[in-house]
Amino acid sequence: MSDPVYDLHCHSTCSDGRLSPTDLVNRAAQKGVTHLALTDHDTVMGVDEARIAAQASNLNLITGVEISVTWENKPLHMIGLNFDTSHSSISQLMNSQDLLRQERSQRIAHKLEKKGVKEPLAAALANANGGMISRPHFAQCLIDQGYAKDFESAFRGYLGAGKPAYVATQWVSMETAIENLTAAGGVAVIAHPRRYRLSHSWMRRLLEEFKAMGGVGVEVITGGGNQGDRDSMSLLAERYQLLGSVGSDFHTAENSWVELGRLKPLPASVEPIWSCFTA
Ligand code: AMP
Ligand code: MN
Ligand code: MN
Ligand code: MN
């Protein structure tokens, strides 16, 4: 038996990814992933399909989700892993986040209309195609109507924080999200901690409060992270006694520098998040 390969963060067409849950699982298996978590934004609607595909590919599927949370007025992402998707605390959380996303989409669309964009909500909903609606679906509409040349410029010009179509959202609090995941038997992990551009003191505060609220892990290895990020997050994970997670944040095969299962191993000094998963 070769060593297990974990990838515990990726997206399907059930949120802003480009592959269906089945195609995603098949690609992961082909890339040598042995343990995968599908972590769509604020939804678990792809998990059942992913599980069926995983059984066919002999891949271990760990239930997952990426929850948008608010902490100290900052929007952060938290990965939930290894929980019971049918638990009432999860369905309640997914419903309330869905409502927040629907309200936010209407407000984003309204702002885009003021910029001359035609029927942005209908276009974004068509792009989401039944999956959880998110900003990349609006970005696609901006590209299609010639307002942006690519995703990056759609965020830079319209959708990113502080830009004309940005809508600040009061997501579920970090504490409530952790409570709900824990109630459903799962663990909470801070996603891509380096992406929030927190100062050292804010990062320490985040890790300390997250741990005190019952948070268990932090992504030490993320897609696109560099050696400096990995070293500093390993030290912080040890210092705050958090377990380390590994996730590519794969969205599409078109982005060649983020691939499923192509991640550096966790340093031996960090205890892996999967050490707390029971078989
Ligand atoms: P939302 O959850 O609706 O706020 O959308 C956030 C998603 O947009 C992230 O998960 C990324 O997939 C994508 N995203 C955020 N910022 C950028 C960016 N600057 N360029 C391209 N995609 C982005
Ligand atoms: Mn995304
Ligand atoms: Mn994220
Ligand atoms: Mn993600």
Coordinates of C-alpha atoms in Angstrom, one line a residue, residues 153-270:
S153 CA -10.3 42.0 -13.1
A154 CA -14.0 41.4 -12.3
F155 CA -13.1 41.3 -8.6
R156 CA -10.7 44.2 -8.9
G157 CA -13.1 46.4 -10.7
Y158 CA -16.5 45.4 -9.2
L159 CA -16.9 42.5 -6.8
G160 CA -14.0 42.7 -4.4
A161 CA -14.1 44.4 -1.0
G162 CA -14.6 48.1 -1.3
K163 CA -15.4 48.0 -5.0
P164 CA -18.7 49.3 -6.5
A165 CA -20.7 46.0 -6.4
Y166 CA -19.3 44.8 -3.1
V167 CA -21.9 44.0 -0.4
A168 CA -20.7 43.5 3.1
T169 CA -22.6 40.5 4.6
Q170 CA -23.1 39.5 8.2
W171 CA -22.5 35.8 7.9
V172 CA -23.0 33.3 10.7
S173 CA -20.7 34.1 13.6
M174 CA -17.5 31.9 13.9
E175 CA -18.7 30.7 17.3
T176 CA -22.1 29.5 16.1
A177 CA -20.6 27.8 13.0
I178 CA -18.2 25.9 15.2
E179 CA -21.0 25.0 17.6
N180 CA -23.2 23.7 14.8
L181 CA -20.4 21.6 13.2
T182 CA -19.4 20.2 16.5
A183 CA -23.0 19.3 17.3
A184 CA -23.1 17.3 14.1
G185 CA -20.0 15.4 15.1
G186 CA -17.6 17.3 12.9
V187 CA -14.5 19.5 13.4
A188 CA -13.9 23.1 12.4
V189 CA -10.8 24.2 10.5
I190 CA -9.7 27.7 9.6
A191 CA -9.4 27.9 5.8
H192 CA -6.4 29.5 4.0
P193 CA -5.4 31.6 7.1
R194 CA -2.8 33.6 5.1
R195 CA -5.3 34.9 2.6
Y196 CA -6.9 37.3 5.2
R197 CA -3.8 39.4 5.4
L198 CA -4.0 39.7 9.2
S199 CA -1.2 41.2 11.2
H200 CA 0.7 38.9 13.5
S201 CA -1.3 40.1 16.5
W202 CA -4.7 39.6 14.7
M203 CA -3.6 36.2 13.6
R204 CA -2.7 35.2 17.1
R205 CA -6.0 36.5 18.4
L206 CA -7.9 34.6 15.7
L207 CA -6.2 31.3 16.5
E208 CA -6.6 31.8 20.3
E209 CA -10.3 32.7 20.1
F210 CA -11.0 30.0 17.5
K211 CA -9.4 27.4 19.8
A212 CA -11.3 28.7 22.8
M213 CA -14.6 28.4 20.8
G214 CA -13.9 24.7 20.1
G215 CA -12.1 25.0 16.8
V216 CA -9.8 22.1 16.1
G217 CA -7.6 22.7 13.0
V218 CA -6.0 25.1 10.6
E219 CA -5.0 24.7 7.0
V220 CA -1.2 24.5 7.2
I221 CA -0.9 23.4 3.5
T222 CA -3.0 25.2 1.0
G223 CA -3.0 25.5 -2.8
G224 CA -0.7 28.3 -4.0
G225 CA 0.9 28.7 -0.5
N226 CA 4.7 29.1 -0.4
Q227 CA 7.3 27.7 1.9
G228 CA 7.2 30.7 4.2
D229 CA 3.5 30.3 4.7
R230 CA 3.8 26.6 5.5
D231 CA 6.6 27.2 8.0
S232 CA 4.8 30.0 9.8
M233 CA 1.5 28.2 9.9
S234 CA 3.2 25.0 11.2
L235 CA 4.7 26.9 14.1
L236 CA 1.4 28.6 14.9
A237 CA -0.5 25.3 14.7
E238 CA 1.9 23.9 17.3
R239 CA 1.8 26.9 19.5
Y240 CA -2.0 27.0 19.6
Q241 CA -2.3 23.2 19.7
L242 CA -4.3 23.1 16.5
L243 CA -4.3 20.1 14.1
G244 CA -3.0 20.7 10.6
S245 CA -5.2 20.3 7.5
V246 CA -4.2 20.0 3.8
G247 CA -6.4 21.4 1.0
S248 CA -5.8 22.6 -2.6
D249 CA -8.9 24.8 -2.9
F250 CA -9.3 23.4 -6.4
H251 CA -12.0 25.1 -8.4
T252 CA -11.2 24.3 -12.1
A253 CA -8.8 22.3 -14.3
E254 CA -8.2 25.6 -16.2
N255 CA -6.1 27.0 -13.4
S256 CA -3.0 24.9 -13.9
W257 CA -1.2 26.0 -10.7
V258 CA -3.8 24.6 -8.4
E259 CA -4.4 20.8 -8.8
L260 CA -6.0 18.2 -6.7
G261 CA -3.6 16.2 -4.6
R262 CA -0.5 18.1 -5.6
L263 CA 0.3 19.4 -2.1
K264 CA 3.4 19.4 0.0
P265 CA 3.1 16.9 3.0
L266 CA 2.3 18.2 6.4
P267 CA 5.5 18.8 8.5
A268 CA 6.1 16.0 11.0
S269 CA 5.8 18.5 13.8
V270 CA 2.1 19.1 13.0

